[in-house]
PDB file of C-alpha atoms in Angstrom:
ATOM      1  CA  MET A  39      30.911  43.261 -63.339  1.00  0.00           C
ATOM      2  CA  LEU A  40      30.783  43.191 -67.193  1.00  0.00           C
ATOM      3  CA  ARG A  41      33.546  41.705 -69.127  1.00  0.00           C
ATOM      4  CA  SER A  42      34.692  43.518 -72.318  1.00  0.00           C
ATOM      5  CA  SER A  43      33.689  41.593 -75.372  1.00  0.00           C
ATOM      6  CA  GLU A  44      37.115  42.675 -76.817  1.00  0.00           C
ATOM      7  CA  ASP A  45      38.627  40.219 -74.481  1.00  0.00           C
ATOM      8  CA  PHE A  46      37.268  37.452 -76.747  1.00  0.00           C
ATOM      9  CA  ALA A  47      37.538  39.319 -80.021  1.00  0.00           C
ATOM     10  CA  ARG A  48      41.173  38.517 -80.666  1.00  0.00           C
ATOM     11  CA  PRO A  49      41.577  37.502 -84.266  1.00  0.00           C
ATOM     12  CA  LEU A  50      42.668  33.953 -85.026  1.00  0.00           C
ATOM     13  CA  VAL A  51      46.268  33.783 -85.614  1.00  0.00           C
ATOM     14  CA  LEU A  52      47.991  31.108 -87.682  1.00  0.00           C
ATOM     15  CA  ASN A  53      51.371  30.986 -86.362  1.00  0.00           C
ATOM     16  CA  LYS A  54      53.796  29.825 -89.075  1.00  0.00           C
ATOM     17  CA  ARG A  55      56.364  28.533 -86.707  1.00  0.00           C
ATOM     18  CA  ALA A  56      53.789  26.527 -84.808  1.00  0.00           C
ATOM     19  CA  PHE A  57      52.400  25.301 -88.258  1.00  0.00           C
ATOM     20  CA  LYS A  58      55.805  23.790 -88.993  1.00  0.00           C
ATOM     21  CA  ALA A  59      55.765  22.137 -85.553  1.00  0.00           C
ATOM     22  CA  ASN A  60      52.290  20.808 -86.488  1.00  0.00           C
ATOM     23  CA  ILE A  61      50.590  22.836 -83.881  1.00  0.00           C
ATOM     24  CA  ALA A  62      47.398  24.720 -84.392  1.00  0.00           C
ATOM     25  CA  VAL A  63      47.114  28.016 -82.898  1.00  0.00           C
ATOM     26  CA  CYS A  64      43.656  29.630 -81.899  1.00  0.00           C
ATOM     27  CA  ASP A  65      43.235  32.768 -79.965  1.00  0.00           C
ATOM     28  CA  GLY A  66      46.845  32.546 -78.889  1.00  0.00           C
ATOM     29  CA  ASN A  67      46.197  29.137 -77.336  1.00  0.00           C
ATOM     30  CA  LEU A  68      48.053  26.011 -78.563  1.00  0.00           C
ATOM     31  CA  GLN A  69      46.061  22.957 -79.227  1.00  0.00           C
ATOM     32  CA  PRO A  70      48.383  20.214 -78.004  1.00  0.00           C
ATOM     33  CA  GLY A  71      48.827  17.310 -80.269  1.00  0.00           C
ATOM     34  CA  SER A  72      47.025  18.902 -83.132  1.00  0.00           C
ATOM     35  CA  SER A  73      48.179  19.562 -86.625  1.00  0.00           C
ATOM     36  CA  LEU A  74      47.399  21.614 -89.693  1.00  0.00           C
ATOM     37  CA  ASP A  75      47.502  19.371 -92.721  1.00  0.00           C
ATOM     38  CA  ASP A  76      47.065  21.252 -96.057  1.00  0.00           C
ATOM     39  CA  ASP A  77      43.288  20.532 -96.457  1.00  0.00           C
ATOM     40  CA  ILE A  78      42.711  21.735 -92.919  1.00  0.00           C
ATOM     41  CA  LEU A  79      44.737  24.805 -93.443  1.00  0.00           C
ATOM     42  CA  ALA A  80      42.662  25.494 -96.537  1.00  0.00           C
ATOM     43  CA  LEU A  81      39.414  25.132 -94.584  1.00  0.00           C
ATOM     44  CA  ARG A  82      40.632  27.480 -92.000  1.00  0.00           C
ATOM     45  CA  GLU A  83      41.655  30.069 -94.531  1.00  0.00           C
ATOM     46  CA  GLU A  84      38.313  29.954 -96.224  1.00  0.00           C
ATOM     47  CA  TYR A  85      35.815  29.587 -93.319  1.00  0.00           C
ATOM     48  CA  LEU A  86      37.154  30.696 -89.948  1.00  0.00           C
ATOM     49  CA  GLY A  87      35.675  33.756 -88.784  1.00  0.00           C
ATOM     50  CA  ARG A  88      32.890  33.933 -91.385  1.00  0.00           C
ATOM     51  CA  GLU A  89      29.561  34.585 -89.842  1.00  0.00           C
ATOM     52  CA  PHE A  90      26.910  31.978 -91.159  1.00  0.00           C
ATOM     53  CA  ASP A  91      23.997  32.148 -88.849  1.00  0.00           C
ATOM     54  CA  GLU A  92      21.957  34.704 -87.073  1.00  0.00           C
ATOM     55  CA  ILE A  93      19.094  33.833 -84.716  1.00  0.00           C
ATOM     56  CA  THR A  94      16.975  35.517 -81.902  1.00  0.00           C
ATOM     57  CA  PHE A  95      16.070  33.776 -78.573  1.00  0.00           C
ATOM     58  CA  ALA A  96      13.429  34.928 -76.211  1.00  0.00           C
ATOM     59  CA  ILE A  97      14.753  34.027 -72.908  1.00  0.00           C
ATOM     60  CA  ASP A  98      12.206  32.419 -70.736  1.00  0.00           C
ATOM     61  CA  GLY A  99      13.027  32.293 -66.839  1.00  0.00           C
ATOM     62  CA  GLY A 100      10.805  29.302 -66.368  1.00  0.00           C
ATOM     63  CA  ARG A 101      12.811  27.354 -68.726  1.00  0.00           C
ATOM     64  CA  PHE A 102      16.183  28.325 -67.250  1.00  0.00           C
ATOM     65  CA  SER A 103      14.989  27.791 -63.710  1.00  0.00           C
ATOM     66  CA  GLU A 104      13.850  24.300 -64.701  1.00  0.00           C
ATOM     67  CA  TYR A 105      17.430  23.819 -66.257  1.00  0.00           C
ATOM     68  CA  ALA A 106      19.046  25.095 -63.072  1.00  0.00           C
ATOM     69  CA  ARG A 107      16.944  22.799 -60.801  1.00  0.00           C
ATOM     70  CA  ALA A 108      17.725  19.737 -62.888  1.00  0.00           C
ATOM     71  CA  CYS A 109      21.411  20.417 -62.891  1.00  0.00           C
ATOM     72  CA  GLY A 110      21.323  20.792 -59.101  1.00  0.00           C
ATOM     73  CA  GLU A 111      21.668  24.338 -58.659  1.00  0.00           C
ATOM     74  CA  GLN A 112      20.563  25.587 -55.171  1.00  0.00           C
ATOM     75  CA  ASP A 113      21.097  29.202 -55.363  1.00  0.00           C
ATOM     76  CA  PRO A 114      17.763  31.193 -55.669  1.00  0.00           C
ATOM     77  CA  ARG A 115      19.226  33.621 -58.059  1.00  0.00           C
ATOM     78  CA  PHE A 116      18.950  30.804 -60.529  1.00  0.00           C
ATOM     79  CA  THR A 117      15.845  28.946 -59.297  1.00  0.00           C
ATOM     80  CA  ASP A 118      13.581  31.630 -57.938  1.00  0.00           C
ATOM     81  CA  ALA A 119      11.854  34.154 -60.271  1.00  0.00           C
ATOM     82  CA  ALA A 120      11.105  36.393 -57.191  1.00  0.00           C
ATOM     83  CA  HIS A 121      14.817  36.796 -56.267  1.00  0.00           C
ATOM     84  CA  PRO A 122      15.977  40.306 -57.042  1.00  0.00           C
ATOM     85  CA  ASP A 123      19.038  38.976 -59.146  1.00  0.00           C
ATOM     86  CA  PHE A 124      17.173  36.167 -60.904  1.00  0.00           C
ATOM     87  CA  GLN A 125      19.329  35.285 -64.025  1.00  0.00           C
ATOM     88  CA  ALA A 126      20.044  32.079 -66.022  1.00  0.00           C
ATOM     89  CA  PRO A 127      23.085  30.046 -65.002  1.00  0.00           C
ATOM     90  CA  PRO A 128      26.010  30.862 -67.194  1.00  0.00           C
ATOM     91  CA  THR A 129      26.077  27.280 -68.728  1.00  0.00           C
ATOM     92  CA  TYR A 130      22.548  27.660 -69.788  1.00  0.00           C
ATOM     93  CA  VAL A 131      23.597  29.358 -73.100  1.00  0.00           C
ATOM     94  CA  SER A 132      25.015  25.876 -74.059  1.00  0.00           C
ATOM     95  CA  THR A 133      21.372  25.074 -74.498  1.00  0.00           C
ATOM     96  CA  LEU A 134      20.615  27.637 -77.093  1.00  0.00           C
ATOM     97  CA  ILE A 135      20.796  26.233 -80.721  1.00  0.00           C
ATOM     98  CA  GLY A 136      21.400  28.134 -83.682  1.00  0.00           C
ATOM     99  CA  GLY A 137      19.511  27.390 -87.031  1.00  0.00           C
ATOM    100  CA  ARG A 138      22.670  26.160 -88.926  1.00  0.00           C
ATOM    101  CA  SER A 139      25.997  24.586 -87.780  1.00  0.00           C
ATOM    102  CA  ARG A 140      28.262  25.135 -90.785  1.00  0.00           C
ATOM    103  CA  PRO A 141      28.716  27.782 -93.309  1.00  0.00           C
ATOM    104  CA  ASP A 142      27.403  27.636 -96.707  1.00  0.00           C
ATOM    105  CA  GLY A 143      29.611  25.624 -99.053  1.00  0.00           C
ATOM    106  CA  PHE A 144      31.416  23.899 -96.108  1.00  0.00           C
ATOM    107  CA  PRO A 145      32.363  20.384 -97.294  1.00  0.00           C
ATOM    108  CA  GLN A 146      30.717  17.380 -96.261  1.00  0.00           C
ATOM    109  CA  LEU A 147      33.465  15.672 -94.028  1.00  0.00           C
ATOM    110  CA  SER A 148      33.211  11.839 -94.271  1.00  0.00           C
ATOM    111  CA  GLY A 149      33.287  10.175 -90.783  1.00  0.00           C
ATOM    112  CA  VAL A 150      31.451   9.845 -87.523  1.00  0.00           C
ATOM    113  CA  GLY A 151      30.639  13.114 -85.840  1.00  0.00           C
ATOM    114  CA  MET A 152      30.277  13.495 -82.083  1.00  0.00           C
ATOM    115  CA  ASP A 153      29.736  16.316 -79.817  1.00  0.00           C
ATOM    116  CA  ALA A 154      33.146  16.583 -78.111  1.00  0.00           C
ATOM    117  CA  GLY A 155      32.495  19.459 -75.763  1.00  0.00           C
ATOM    118  CA  LYS A 156      31.003  22.726 -74.746  1.00  0.00           C
ATOM    119  CA  GLY A 157      32.374  26.046 -73.833  1.00  0.00           C
ATOM    120  CA  VAL A 158      31.008  29.309 -72.359  1.00  0.00           C
ATOM    121  CA  GLN A 159      32.419  32.648 -71.827  1.00  0.00           C
ATOM    122  CA  TRP A 160      30.139  34.765 -69.630  1.00  0.00           C
ATOM    123  CA  MET A 161      30.159  38.476 -69.620  1.00  0.00           C
ATOM    124  CA  ALA A 162      26.951  39.736 -68.234  1.00  0.00           C
ATOM    125  CA  PRO A 163      23.724  38.336 -66.449  1.00  0.00           C
ATOM    126  CA  ILE A 164      21.036  37.022 -68.878  1.00  0.00           C
ATOM    127  CA  ARG A 165      17.537  37.859 -67.378  1.00  0.00           C
ATOM    128  CA  ASP A 166      14.002  36.629 -67.922  1.00  0.00           C
ATOM    129  CA  GLY A 167      12.518  38.164 -70.732  1.00  0.00           C
ATOM    130  CA  ALA A 168      15.525  39.124 -72.606  1.00  0.00           C
ATOM    131  CA  THR A 169      15.718  38.855 -76.384  1.00  0.00           C
ATOM    132  CA  LEU A 170      19.058  37.621 -77.402  1.00  0.00           C
ATOM    133  CA  THR A 171      20.659  37.509 -80.787  1.00  0.00           C
ATOM    134  CA  GLY A 172      23.126  34.759 -81.610  1.00  0.00           C
ATOM    135  CA  LYS A 173      25.587  35.241 -84.377  1.00  0.00           C
ATOM    136  CA  SER A 174      27.559  32.061 -85.216  1.00  0.00           C
ATOM    137  CA  HIS A 175      30.897  31.562 -86.999  1.00  0.00           C
ATOM    138  CA  LEU A 176      33.533  28.675 -87.013  1.00  0.00           C
ATOM    139  CA  HIS A 177      36.005  29.707 -84.470  1.00  0.00           C
ATOM    140  CA  ASP A 178      38.563  27.070 -84.980  1.00  0.00           C
ATOM    141  CA  ILE A 179      39.352  23.922 -87.016  1.00  0.00           C
ATOM    142  CA  TYR A 180      42.282  21.549 -86.163  1.00  0.00           C
ATOM    143  CA  VAL A 181      43.222  17.896 -86.390  1.00  0.00           C
ATOM    144  CA  LYS A 182      44.424  15.333 -83.851  1.00  0.00           C
ATOM    145  CA  THR A 183      46.172  12.162 -85.341  1.00  0.00           C
ATOM    146  CA  GLY A 184      45.953   8.917 -83.383  1.00  0.00           C
ATOM    147  CA  ARG A 185      46.526   5.277 -84.177  1.00  0.00           C
ATOM    148  CA  SER A 186      42.970   5.081 -85.725  1.00  0.00           C
ATOM    149  CA  GLY A 187      43.594   7.845 -87.985  1.00  0.00           C
ATOM    150  CA  ARG A 188      42.569  11.634 -87.967  1.00  0.00           C
ATOM    151  CA  MET A 189      40.127  13.406 -85.768  1.00  0.00           C
ATOM    152  CA  ILE A 190      38.957  16.721 -87.265  1.00  0.00           C
ATOM    153  CA  PHE A 191      37.698  19.167 -84.470  1.00  0.00           C
ATOM    154  CA  LEU A 192      35.251  22.073 -85.534  1.00  0.00           C
ATOM    155  CA  VAL A 193      34.603  24.724 -83.013  1.00  0.00           C
ATOM    156  CA  ALA A 194      31.512  26.757 -83.726  1.00  0.00           C
ATOM    157  CA  ARG A 195      31.149  29.920 -81.672  1.00  0.00           C
ATOM    158  CA  MET A 196      27.888  31.635 -81.210  1.00  0.00           C
ATOM    159  CA  GLU A 197      28.252  35.275 -79.905  1.00  0.00           C
ATOM    160  CA  LEU A 198      25.121  36.407 -77.959  1.00  0.00           C
ATOM    161  CA  TYR A 199      24.117  39.922 -77.761  1.00  0.00           C
ATOM    162  CA  ASP A 200      21.228  41.511 -75.738  1.00  0.00           C
ATOM    163  CA  GLU A 201      18.513  43.909 -77.217  1.00  0.00           C
ATOM    164  CA  HIS A 202      20.991  46.783 -76.290  1.00  0.00           C
ATOM    165  CA  GLY A 203      23.842  45.246 -78.272  1.00  0.00           C
ATOM    166  CA  THR A 204      25.800  44.284 -75.192  1.00  0.00           C
ATOM    167  CA  HIS A 205      27.885  41.313 -75.772  1.00  0.00           C
ATOM    168  CA  VAL A 206      26.663  38.960 -72.911  1.00  0.00           C
ATOM    169  CA  ALA A 207      28.163  35.553 -73.671  1.00  0.00           C
ATOM    170  CA  ASN A 208      29.901  33.246 -76.229  1.00  0.00           C
ATOM    171  CA  ALA A 209      28.849  29.617 -76.609  1.00  0.00           C
ATOM    172  CA  ASP A 210      31.252  27.254 -78.192  1.00  0.00           C
ATOM    173  CA  THR A 211      30.252  23.754 -79.509  1.00  0.00           C
ATOM    174  CA  ARG A 212      33.067  21.283 -80.278  1.00  0.00           C
ATOM    175  CA  THR A 213      32.402  18.686 -82.874  1.00  0.00           C
ATOM    176  CA  VAL A 214      34.924  15.806 -83.606  1.00  0.00           C
ATOM    177  CA  ILE A 215      34.706  13.873 -86.735  1.00  0.00           C
ATOM    178  CA  ARG A 216      36.584  10.758 -86.746  1.00  0.00           C
ATOM    179  CA  GLU A 217      37.646   9.863 -90.218  1.00  0.00           C
ATOM    180  CA  ARG A 218      37.112   6.494 -91.629  1.00  0.00           C
ATOM    181  CA  PRO A 219      40.227   4.479 -91.768  1.00  0.00           C
ATOM    182  CA  SER A 220      40.090   4.000 -95.541  1.00  0.00           C
ATOM    183  CA  GLU A 221      40.385   7.736 -96.139  1.00  0.00           C
TER     184      GLU A 221
ATOM    185  CA  MET B  55      39.211  26.576 -45.213  1.00  0.00           C
ATOM    186  CA  SER B  56      35.526  26.468 -44.299  1.00  0.00           C
ATOM    187  CA  ASP B  57      33.332  24.591 -46.668  1.00  0.00           C
ATOM    188  CA  LEU B  58      31.577  27.782 -47.959  1.00  0.00           C
ATOM    189  CA  VAL B  59      33.664  30.168 -49.912  1.00  0.00           C
ATOM    190  CA  LYS B  60      32.567  33.758 -49.802  1.00  0.00           C
ATOM    191  CA  THR B  61      35.568  35.629 -50.971  1.00  0.00           C
ATOM    192  CA  ILE B  62      38.713  35.157 -52.924  1.00  0.00           C
ATOM    193  CA  ALA B  63      40.505  35.004 -49.643  1.00  0.00           C
ATOM    194  CA  ASP B  64      38.725  31.859 -48.744  1.00  0.00           C
ATOM    195  CA  VAL B  65      40.162  30.147 -51.810  1.00  0.00           C
ATOM    196  CA  GLU B  66      43.442  28.111 -51.299  1.00  0.00           C
ATOM    197  CA  PHE B  67      45.480  26.730 -54.201  1.00  0.00           C
ATOM    198  CA  GLY B  68      45.124  22.986 -54.443  1.00  0.00           C
ATOM    199  CA  ALA B  69      41.826  22.900 -52.428  1.00  0.00           C
ATOM    200  CA  GLU B  70      39.380  20.190 -53.355  1.00  0.00           C
ATOM    201  CA  LEU B  71      35.721  21.368 -53.903  1.00  0.00           C
ATOM    202  CA  PRO B  72      33.222  19.368 -51.970  1.00  0.00           C
ATOM    203  CA  ALA B  73      32.156  16.496 -54.190  1.00  0.00           C
ATOM    204  CA  PHE B  74      28.651  16.649 -55.558  1.00  0.00           C
ATOM    205  CA  GLN B  75      26.515  13.673 -56.484  1.00  0.00           C
ATOM    206  CA  PRO B  76      24.177  14.866 -59.501  1.00  0.00           C
ATOM    207  CA  ASP B  77      20.785  13.578 -60.084  1.00  0.00           C
ATOM    208  CA  THR B  78      21.242  11.377 -63.026  1.00  0.00           C
ATOM    209  CA  GLY B  79      17.996   9.626 -62.521  1.00  0.00           C
ATOM    210  CA  LEU B  80      15.704   8.918 -65.557  1.00  0.00           C
ATOM    211  CA  ASP B  81      12.903  11.210 -64.198  1.00  0.00           C
ATOM    212  CA  ASN B  82      15.166  14.061 -63.794  1.00  0.00           C
ATOM    213  CA  VAL B  83      16.747  13.643 -67.267  1.00  0.00           C
ATOM    214  CA  LYS B  84      13.096  13.386 -68.627  1.00  0.00           C
ATOM    215  CA  ARG B  85      12.232  16.595 -66.813  1.00  0.00           C
ATOM    216  CA  PHE B  86      15.211  18.303 -68.250  1.00  0.00           C
ATOM    217  CA  GLY B  87      14.158  17.024 -71.811  1.00  0.00           C
ATOM    218  CA  LYS B  88      10.603  18.192 -71.360  1.00  0.00           C
ATOM    219  CA  HIS B  89      11.520  21.696 -70.251  1.00  0.00           C
ATOM    220  CA  VAL B  90      14.895  22.422 -71.907  1.00  0.00           C
ATOM    221  CA  GLY B  91      14.572  20.328 -74.966  1.00  0.00           C
ATOM    222  CA  TRP B  92      16.879  17.418 -74.963  1.00  0.00           C
ATOM    223  CA  ASP B  93      14.065  14.679 -75.235  1.00  0.00           C
ATOM    224  CA  SER B  94      15.485  12.246 -77.857  1.00  0.00           C
ATOM    225  CA  PRO B  95      14.909   8.574 -76.832  1.00  0.00           C
ATOM    226  CA  ARG B  96      18.616   8.144 -76.415  1.00  0.00           C
ATOM    227  CA  PHE B  97      18.367  10.434 -73.423  1.00  0.00           C
ATOM    228  CA  THR B  98      14.983   9.302 -72.097  1.00  0.00           C
ATOM    229  CA  ASP B  99      14.589   5.597 -72.905  1.00  0.00           C
ATOM    230  CA  HIS B 100      17.105   2.963 -71.887  1.00  0.00           C
ATOM    231  CA  GLU B 101      15.909   0.531 -74.447  1.00  0.00           C
ATOM    232  CA  ALA B 102      15.984   3.066 -77.382  1.00  0.00           C
ATOM    233  CA  ALA B 103      19.591   3.925 -76.314  1.00  0.00           C
ATOM    234  CA  ARG B 104      20.564   0.323 -76.377  1.00  0.00           C
ATOM    235  CA  LYS B 105      19.259   0.030 -79.928  1.00  0.00           C
ATOM    236  CA  GLU B 106      21.566   2.808 -80.913  1.00  0.00           C
ATOM    237  CA  GLY B 107      24.522   0.947 -79.391  1.00  0.00           C
ATOM    238  CA  PHE B 108      24.835   2.722 -76.154  1.00  0.00           C
ATOM    239  CA  PRO B 109      24.986   0.752 -72.805  1.00  0.00           C
ATOM    240  CA  ALA B 110      22.083   2.879 -71.447  1.00  0.00           C
ATOM    241  CA  ALA B 111      20.332   6.107 -71.933  1.00  0.00           C
ATOM    242  CA  LEU B 112      22.720   9.293 -71.856  1.00  0.00           C
ATOM    243  CA  VAL B 113      22.627  12.259 -69.789  1.00  0.00           C
ATOM    244  CA  PRO B 114      22.732  15.124 -72.275  1.00  0.00           C
ATOM    245  CA  GLY B 115      26.083  16.745 -72.464  1.00  0.00           C
ATOM    246  CA  VAL B 116      24.558  20.300 -71.864  1.00  0.00           C
ATOM    247  CA  MET B 117      23.188  18.885 -68.601  1.00  0.00           C
ATOM    248  CA  SER B 118      26.611  17.432 -67.683  1.00  0.00           C
ATOM    249  CA  GLN B 119      28.037  20.758 -68.012  1.00  0.00           C
ATOM    250  CA  GLY B 120      25.268  22.187 -65.853  1.00  0.00           C
ATOM    251  CA  TYR B 121      26.330  19.798 -63.138  1.00  0.00           C
ATOM    252  CA  LEU B 122      29.677  21.195 -63.264  1.00  0.00           C
ATOM    253  CA  GLY B 123      28.417  24.878 -62.808  1.00  0.00           C
ATOM    254  CA  ALA B 124      26.033  23.766 -59.868  1.00  0.00           C
ATOM    255  CA  MET B 125      29.031  22.184 -58.173  1.00  0.00           C
ATOM    256  CA  ILE B 126      30.973  25.526 -58.217  1.00  0.00           C
ATOM    257  CA  HIS B 127      27.967  27.433 -56.940  1.00  0.00           C
ATOM    258  CA  ARG B 128      27.387  25.133 -54.190  1.00  0.00           C
ATOM    259  CA  TRP B 129      31.054  25.631 -53.070  1.00  0.00           C
ATOM    260  CA  ALA B 130      31.110  29.485 -53.570  1.00  0.00           C
ATOM    261  CA  PRO B 131      27.527  30.868 -54.030  1.00  0.00           C
ATOM    262  CA  ALA B 132      28.905  34.208 -54.724  1.00  0.00           C
ATOM    263  CA  ALA B 133      30.976  32.943 -57.447  1.00  0.00           C
ATOM    264  CA  GLU B 134      30.549  34.127 -61.068  1.00  0.00           C
ATOM    265  CA  ILE B 135      31.609  31.480 -63.650  1.00  0.00           C
ATOM    266  CA  VAL B 136      33.273  33.698 -66.375  1.00  0.00           C
ATOM    267  CA  GLU B 137      34.653  30.776 -68.339  1.00  0.00           C
ATOM    268  CA  ILE B 138      33.861  27.149 -68.515  1.00  0.00           C
ATOM    269  CA  ASP B 139      35.165  24.545 -70.980  1.00  0.00           C
ATOM    270  CA  THR B 140      34.072  20.976 -70.925  1.00  0.00           C
ATOM    271  CA  VAL B 141      35.265  17.969 -72.757  1.00  0.00           C
ATOM    272  CA  PHE B 142      32.729  14.977 -73.270  1.00  0.00           C
ATOM    273  CA  ARG B 143      35.091  12.246 -73.086  1.00  0.00           C
ATOM    274  CA  ALA B 144      32.697   9.269 -72.500  1.00  0.00           C
ATOM    275  CA  PRO B 145      28.950   9.012 -71.876  1.00  0.00           C
ATOM    276  CA  VAL B 146      27.430   9.874 -68.473  1.00  0.00           C
ATOM    277  CA  LEU B 147      24.809   7.179 -68.114  1.00  0.00           C
ATOM    278  CA  VAL B 148      21.351   7.726 -66.853  1.00  0.00           C
ATOM    279  CA  ASP B 149      20.526   5.872 -63.500  1.00  0.00           C
ATOM    280  CA  GLN B 150      24.225   5.537 -62.838  1.00  0.00           C
ATOM    281  CA  PRO B 151      25.827   7.091 -59.690  1.00  0.00           C
ATOM    282  CA  HIS B 152      28.489   9.789 -60.765  1.00  0.00           C
ATOM    283  CA  SER B 153      30.470  12.293 -58.820  1.00  0.00           C
ATOM    284  CA  VAL B 154      31.470  15.704 -59.696  1.00  0.00           C
ATOM    285  CA  VAL B 155      34.646  16.902 -58.190  1.00  0.00           C
ATOM    286  CA  GLY B 156      36.959  19.986 -58.612  1.00  0.00           C
ATOM    287  CA  VAL B 157      40.331  21.276 -57.547  1.00  0.00           C
ATOM    288  CA  VAL B 158      41.597  24.890 -57.427  1.00  0.00           C
ATOM    289  CA  THR B 159      44.702  25.157 -59.778  1.00  0.00           C
ATOM    290  CA  ASP B 160      45.236  28.903 -59.716  1.00  0.00           C
ATOM    291  CA  VAL B 161      44.267  31.858 -57.457  1.00  0.00           C
ATOM    292  CA  ASP B 162      44.740  35.493 -58.255  1.00  0.00           C
ATOM    293  CA  GLU B 163      43.782  37.571 -55.296  1.00  0.00           C
ATOM    294  CA  ASP B 164      44.381  40.966 -57.156  1.00  0.00           C
ATOM    295  CA  THR B 165      41.770  40.113 -59.742  1.00  0.00           C
ATOM    296  CA  GLY B 166      39.498  37.916 -57.529  1.00  0.00           C
ATOM    297  CA  THR B 167      39.720  34.903 -59.983  1.00  0.00           C
ATOM    298  CA  ALA B 168      40.596  31.405 -59.529  1.00  0.00           C
ATOM    299  CA  GLU B 169      40.871  28.553 -62.015  1.00  0.00           C
ATOM    300  CA  ILE B 170      39.460  25.155 -61.214  1.00  0.00           C
ATOM    301  CA  ASP B 171      39.859  21.620 -62.922  1.00  0.00           C
ATOM    302  CA  ILE B 172      36.535  19.932 -62.872  1.00  0.00           C
ATOM    303  CA  THR B 173      35.757  16.302 -63.559  1.00  0.00           C
ATOM    304  CA  ILE B 174      32.722  13.935 -63.673  1.00  0.00           C
ATOM    305  CA  THR B 175      33.572  10.287 -62.719  1.00  0.00           C
ATOM    306  CA  ASN B 176      31.461   7.261 -62.595  1.00  0.00           C
ATOM    307  CA  ALA B 177      31.336   4.647 -59.783  1.00  0.00           C
ATOM    308  CA  ALA B 178      34.447   2.938 -61.316  1.00  0.00           C
ATOM    309  CA  GLN B 179      36.169   6.230 -60.911  1.00  0.00           C
ATOM    310  CA  GLU B 180      36.323   6.459 -64.694  1.00  0.00           C
ATOM    311  CA  THR B 181      36.499  10.138 -66.129  1.00  0.00           C
ATOM    312  CA  ARG B 182      33.403  10.878 -68.228  1.00  0.00           C
ATOM    313  CA  VAL B 183      33.612  14.616 -68.418  1.00  0.00           C
ATOM    314  CA  PHE B 184      36.485  16.918 -67.661  1.00  0.00           C
ATOM    315  CA  GLY B 185      37.275  20.589 -68.073  1.00  0.00           C
ATOM    316  CA  THR B 186      38.291  23.962 -66.432  1.00  0.00           C
ATOM    317  CA  ALA B 187      36.497  26.788 -64.995  1.00  0.00           C
ATOM    318  CA  LYS B 188      37.531  30.496 -64.199  1.00  0.00           C
ATOM    319  CA  VAL B 189      35.544  32.023 -61.549  1.00  0.00           C
ATOM    320  CA  ARG B 190      35.357  35.553 -59.987  1.00  0.00           C
ATOM    321  CA  LEU B 191      34.804  36.048 -56.374  1.00  0.00           C
ATOM    322  CA  PRO B 192      34.481  39.209 -54.172  1.00  0.00           C
ATOM    323  CA  THR B 193      37.817  40.558 -53.156  1.00  0.00           C
ATOM    324  CA  GLY B 194      36.804  42.084 -49.903  1.00  0.00           C
TER     325      GLY B 194
END
């Protein structure tokens, strides 16, 4: 069953009431413990939702079946090219990397950056031999503040479309930048 | 509930998915790196990882996320994972035993969907990766 891409196309909303309460809002979901300092608010206003990268991927069943086996998948629909429903595991799209990770002009944030997580929204099977187009934008920017200072979270979303224009998946990469204490 | 889930009617709120011990061995991680692309020395060489300040080589985050998906498909082969969100809280170390566990936190029989909290823990029961998944199963 296909999911509508509109399910994931809701606009980012900056809820002013939540802003006053130091809570970031993205796609209607609260980010607990996060805040919107003025600099972060400015980054959101300038960069969220702006497409900054487009890249094509030739989907190789050999590669995604190796991925599946290494991860412990046993279902032949993910591991056996002869299976009638042969397809990539949904999480496979996390391995597809765009050409760039930030928009033009995005400021260099000073601090230690780390991969904080991955998210996938799956809408349709991805088959061997497909050509996907990945279009990336910054989907969310928020801050969490702890005893050691601020941690800035950047969520880059790659929307993936097949050769027919069907929106097949979203792949989110969450990067956290821990600001240096002196800043 | 039987171990193998076939339809949404087989899913019980609060049920624990069968734990899965993923292959974190160096050979498997090297094979992943060769075929999928994560072949930096920090993933494939313990000594190189230590020189970067890590206690040992690391399992790539994208591979850890794949373990979580595999656990769900082992529990319910017909499941479609429609959403999965994972947080990399701490490194999953190569050649160290880990366990992937899950618990059902919501069931909607009308839509055939269930939500699952998912976690990877090490031998000391420390959480390394956690997240949530939404799966869709046949309704009949």
